[in-house]
mmCIF file of the C-alpha atoms, coordinates in Angstrom:
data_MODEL
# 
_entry.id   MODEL 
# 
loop_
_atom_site.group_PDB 
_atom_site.id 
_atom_site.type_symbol 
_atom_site.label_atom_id 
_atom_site.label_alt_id 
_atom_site.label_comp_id 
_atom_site.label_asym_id 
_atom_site.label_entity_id 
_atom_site.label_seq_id 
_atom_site.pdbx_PDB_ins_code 
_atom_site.Cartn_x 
_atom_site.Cartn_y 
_atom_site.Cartn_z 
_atom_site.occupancy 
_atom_site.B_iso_or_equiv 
_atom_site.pdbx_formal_charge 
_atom_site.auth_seq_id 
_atom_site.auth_comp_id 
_atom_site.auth_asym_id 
_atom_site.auth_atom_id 
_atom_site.pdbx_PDB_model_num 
ATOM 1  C CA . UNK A 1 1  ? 107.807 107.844 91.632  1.00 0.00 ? 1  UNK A CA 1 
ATOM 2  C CA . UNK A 1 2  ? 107.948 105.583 88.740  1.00 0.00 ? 2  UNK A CA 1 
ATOM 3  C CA . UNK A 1 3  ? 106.152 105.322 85.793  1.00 0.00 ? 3  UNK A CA 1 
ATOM 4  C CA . UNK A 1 4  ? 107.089 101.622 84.265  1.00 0.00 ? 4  UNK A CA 1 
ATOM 5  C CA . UNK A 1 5  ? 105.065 99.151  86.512  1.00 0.00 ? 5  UNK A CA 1 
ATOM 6  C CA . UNK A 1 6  ? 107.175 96.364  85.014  1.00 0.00 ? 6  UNK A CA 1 
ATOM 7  C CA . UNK A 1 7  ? 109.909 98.289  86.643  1.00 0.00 ? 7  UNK A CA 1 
ATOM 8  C CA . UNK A 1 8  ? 108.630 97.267  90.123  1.00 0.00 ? 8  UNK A CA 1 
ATOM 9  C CA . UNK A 1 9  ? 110.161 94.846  92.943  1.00 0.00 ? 9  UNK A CA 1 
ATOM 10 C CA . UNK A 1 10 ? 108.257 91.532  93.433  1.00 0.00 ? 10 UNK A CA 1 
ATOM 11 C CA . UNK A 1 11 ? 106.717 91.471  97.011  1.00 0.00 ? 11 UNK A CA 1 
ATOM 12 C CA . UNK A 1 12 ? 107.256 94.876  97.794  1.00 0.00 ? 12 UNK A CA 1 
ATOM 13 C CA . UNK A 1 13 ? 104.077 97.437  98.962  1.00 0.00 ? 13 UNK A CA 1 
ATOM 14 C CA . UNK A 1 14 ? 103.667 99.736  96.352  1.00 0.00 ? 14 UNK A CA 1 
ATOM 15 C CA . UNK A 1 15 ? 101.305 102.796 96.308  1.00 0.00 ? 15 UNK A CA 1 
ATOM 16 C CA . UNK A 1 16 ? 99.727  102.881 92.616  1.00 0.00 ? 16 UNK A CA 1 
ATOM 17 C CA . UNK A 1 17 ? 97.958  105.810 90.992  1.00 0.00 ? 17 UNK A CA 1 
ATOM 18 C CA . UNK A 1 18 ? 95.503  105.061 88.221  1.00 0.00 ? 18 UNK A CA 1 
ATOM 19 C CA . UNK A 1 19 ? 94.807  107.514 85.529  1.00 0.00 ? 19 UNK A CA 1 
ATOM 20 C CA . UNK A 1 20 ? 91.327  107.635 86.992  1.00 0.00 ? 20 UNK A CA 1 
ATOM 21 C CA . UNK A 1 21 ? 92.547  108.494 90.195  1.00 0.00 ? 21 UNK A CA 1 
ATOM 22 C CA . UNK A 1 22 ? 91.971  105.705 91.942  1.00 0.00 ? 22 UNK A CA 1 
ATOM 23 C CA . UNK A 1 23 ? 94.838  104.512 94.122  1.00 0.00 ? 23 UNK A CA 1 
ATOM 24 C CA . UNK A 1 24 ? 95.699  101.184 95.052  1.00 0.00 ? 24 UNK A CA 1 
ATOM 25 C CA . UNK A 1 25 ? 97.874  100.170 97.627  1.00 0.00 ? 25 UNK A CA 1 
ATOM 26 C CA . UNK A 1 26 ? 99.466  96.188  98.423  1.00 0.00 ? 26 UNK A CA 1 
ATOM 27 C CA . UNK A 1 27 ? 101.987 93.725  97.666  1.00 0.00 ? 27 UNK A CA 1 
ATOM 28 C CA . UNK A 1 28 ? 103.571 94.019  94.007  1.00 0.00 ? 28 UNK A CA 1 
ATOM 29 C CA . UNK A 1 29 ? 103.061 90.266  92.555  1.00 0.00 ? 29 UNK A CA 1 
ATOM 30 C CA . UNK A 1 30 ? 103.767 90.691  89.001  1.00 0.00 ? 30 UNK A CA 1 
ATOM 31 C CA . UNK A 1 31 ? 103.084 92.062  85.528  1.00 0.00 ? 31 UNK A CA 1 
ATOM 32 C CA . UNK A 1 32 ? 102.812 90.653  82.242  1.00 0.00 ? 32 UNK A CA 1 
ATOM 33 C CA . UNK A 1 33 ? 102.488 94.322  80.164  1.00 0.00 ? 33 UNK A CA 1 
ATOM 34 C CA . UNK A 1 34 ? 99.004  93.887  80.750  1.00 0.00 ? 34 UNK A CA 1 
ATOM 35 C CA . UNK A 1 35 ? 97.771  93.162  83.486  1.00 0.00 ? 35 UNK A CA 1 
ATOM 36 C CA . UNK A 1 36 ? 99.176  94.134  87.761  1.00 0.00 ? 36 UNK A CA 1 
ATOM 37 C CA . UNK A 1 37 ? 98.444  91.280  90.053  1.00 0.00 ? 37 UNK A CA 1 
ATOM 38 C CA . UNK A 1 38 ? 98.380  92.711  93.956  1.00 0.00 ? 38 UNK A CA 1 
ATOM 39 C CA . UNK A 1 39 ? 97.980  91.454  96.962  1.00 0.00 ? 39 UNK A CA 1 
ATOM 40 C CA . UNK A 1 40 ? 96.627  91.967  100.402 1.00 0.00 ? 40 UNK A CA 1 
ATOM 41 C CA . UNK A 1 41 ? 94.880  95.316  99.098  1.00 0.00 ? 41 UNK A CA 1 
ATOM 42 C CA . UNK A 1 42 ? 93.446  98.364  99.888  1.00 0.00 ? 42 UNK A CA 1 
ATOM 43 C CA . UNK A 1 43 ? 91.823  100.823 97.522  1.00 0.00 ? 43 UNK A CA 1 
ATOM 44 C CA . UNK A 1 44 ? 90.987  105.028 97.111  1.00 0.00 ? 44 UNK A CA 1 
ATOM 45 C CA . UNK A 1 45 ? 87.938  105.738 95.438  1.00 0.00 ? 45 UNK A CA 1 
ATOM 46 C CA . UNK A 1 46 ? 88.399  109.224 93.615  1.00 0.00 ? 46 UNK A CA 1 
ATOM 47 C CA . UNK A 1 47 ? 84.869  109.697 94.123  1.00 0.00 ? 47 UNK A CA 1 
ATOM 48 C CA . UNK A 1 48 ? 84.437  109.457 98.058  1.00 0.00 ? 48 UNK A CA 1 
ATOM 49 C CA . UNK A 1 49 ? 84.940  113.063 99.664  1.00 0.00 ? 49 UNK A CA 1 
ATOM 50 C CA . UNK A 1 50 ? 88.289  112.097 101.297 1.00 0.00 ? 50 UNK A CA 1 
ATOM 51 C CA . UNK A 1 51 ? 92.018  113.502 100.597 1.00 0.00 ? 51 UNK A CA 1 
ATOM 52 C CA . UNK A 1 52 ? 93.865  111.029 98.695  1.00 0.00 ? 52 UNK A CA 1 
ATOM 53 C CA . UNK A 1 53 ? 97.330  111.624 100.123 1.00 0.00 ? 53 UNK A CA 1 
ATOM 54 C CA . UNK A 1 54 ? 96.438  112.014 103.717 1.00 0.00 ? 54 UNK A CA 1 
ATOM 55 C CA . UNK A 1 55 ? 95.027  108.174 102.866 1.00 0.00 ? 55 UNK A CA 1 
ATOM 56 C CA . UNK A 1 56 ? 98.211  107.114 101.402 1.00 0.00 ? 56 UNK A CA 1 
ATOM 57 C CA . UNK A 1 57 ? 99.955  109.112 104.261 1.00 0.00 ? 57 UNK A CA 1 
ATOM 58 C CA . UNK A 1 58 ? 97.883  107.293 107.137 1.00 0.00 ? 58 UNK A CA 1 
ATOM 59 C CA . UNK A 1 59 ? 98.705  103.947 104.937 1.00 0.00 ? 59 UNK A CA 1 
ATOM 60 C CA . UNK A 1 60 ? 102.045 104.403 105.128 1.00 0.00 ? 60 UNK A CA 1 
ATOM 61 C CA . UNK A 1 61 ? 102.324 105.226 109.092 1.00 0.00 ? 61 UNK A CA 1 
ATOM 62 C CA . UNK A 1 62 ? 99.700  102.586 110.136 1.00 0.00 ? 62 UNK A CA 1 
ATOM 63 C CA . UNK A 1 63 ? 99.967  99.731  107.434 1.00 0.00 ? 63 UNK A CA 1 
ATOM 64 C CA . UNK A 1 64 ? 97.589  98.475  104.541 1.00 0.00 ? 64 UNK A CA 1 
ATOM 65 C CA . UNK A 1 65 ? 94.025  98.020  105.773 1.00 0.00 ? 65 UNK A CA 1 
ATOM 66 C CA . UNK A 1 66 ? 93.065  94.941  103.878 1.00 0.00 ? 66 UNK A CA 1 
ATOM 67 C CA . UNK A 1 67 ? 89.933  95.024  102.003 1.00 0.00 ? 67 UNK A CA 1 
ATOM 68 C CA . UNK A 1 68 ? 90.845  92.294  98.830  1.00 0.00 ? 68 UNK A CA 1 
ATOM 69 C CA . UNK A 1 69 ? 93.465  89.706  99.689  1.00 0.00 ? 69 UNK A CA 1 
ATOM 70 C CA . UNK A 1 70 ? 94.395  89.516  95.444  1.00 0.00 ? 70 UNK A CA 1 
ATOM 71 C CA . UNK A 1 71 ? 94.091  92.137  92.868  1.00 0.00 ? 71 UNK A CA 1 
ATOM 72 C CA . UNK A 1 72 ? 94.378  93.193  89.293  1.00 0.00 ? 72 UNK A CA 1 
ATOM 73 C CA . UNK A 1 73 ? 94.906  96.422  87.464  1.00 0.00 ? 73 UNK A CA 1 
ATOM 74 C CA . UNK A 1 74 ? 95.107  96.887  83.968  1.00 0.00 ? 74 UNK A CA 1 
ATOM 75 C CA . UNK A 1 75 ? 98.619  97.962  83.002  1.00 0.00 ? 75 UNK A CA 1 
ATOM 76 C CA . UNK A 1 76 ? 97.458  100.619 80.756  1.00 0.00 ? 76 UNK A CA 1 
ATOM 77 C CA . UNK A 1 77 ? 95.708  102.563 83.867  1.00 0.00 ? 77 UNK A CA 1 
ATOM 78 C CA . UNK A 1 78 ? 98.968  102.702 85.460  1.00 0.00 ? 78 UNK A CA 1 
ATOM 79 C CA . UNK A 1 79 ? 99.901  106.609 85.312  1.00 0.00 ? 79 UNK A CA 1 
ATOM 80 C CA . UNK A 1 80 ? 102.010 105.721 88.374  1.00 0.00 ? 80 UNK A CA 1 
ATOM 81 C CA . UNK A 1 81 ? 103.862 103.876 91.087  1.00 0.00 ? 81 UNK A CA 1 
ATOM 82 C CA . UNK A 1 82 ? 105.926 104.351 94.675  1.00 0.00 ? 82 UNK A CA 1 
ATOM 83 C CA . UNK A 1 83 ? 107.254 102.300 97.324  1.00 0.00 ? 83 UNK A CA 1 
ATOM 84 C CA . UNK A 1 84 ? 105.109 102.373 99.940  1.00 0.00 ? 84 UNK A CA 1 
ATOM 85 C CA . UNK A 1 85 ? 108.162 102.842 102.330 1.00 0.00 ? 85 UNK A CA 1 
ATOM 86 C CA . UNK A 1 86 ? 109.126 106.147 100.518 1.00 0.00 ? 86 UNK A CA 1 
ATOM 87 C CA . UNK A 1 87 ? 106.236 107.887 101.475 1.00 0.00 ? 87 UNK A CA 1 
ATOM 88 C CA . UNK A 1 88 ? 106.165 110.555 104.285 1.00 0.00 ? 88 UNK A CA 1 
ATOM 89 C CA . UNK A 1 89 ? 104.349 109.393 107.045 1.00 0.00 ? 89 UNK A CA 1 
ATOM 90 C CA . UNK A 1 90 ? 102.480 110.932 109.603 1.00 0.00 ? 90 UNK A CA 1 
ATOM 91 C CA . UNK A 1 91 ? 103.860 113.090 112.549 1.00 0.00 ? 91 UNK A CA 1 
# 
């Protein structure tokens, strides 16, 4: 886990937490300090009733279930961020 988002590999699928709790899941573009741009996207709403890591766990085993083919996050909301491929996956 990493907490510097400008830390993170161009083009690689990275799992990021919000501070709100909100995950969201894609292809690392880029960062300016202020803003995340993602791609091919997929994205946990804290509020729905589901378990947030057995969705990032059934991401990781099955792939990224596109829902937004670009992104942005605000940098600041970033508490967060992990490869994708370093997650456990499912048995």
């Amino acid at each position: 886990m990493q907490d510097n988002i400008m830390d993170a590999p161009h083009g690689m699928n990275l799992v990021i937490e919000c501070n709100d709790g909100s995950i969201v899941i894609g292809r690392f573009d880029s960062s300016n300090g202020f803003e995340v741009i993602m791609h091919d996207v997929d994205l946990y709403d804290p509020a729905s009733s589901g378990d947030s890591q057995a969705w990032v766990r059934e991401t990781a085993t099955y792939g990224v279930d596109v829902k937004h083919r670009d992104w942005n996050v605000d940098a600041h909301t970033v508490k967060s961020w992990t490869p994708l491929g370093d997650i456990e996956k499912l048995v």
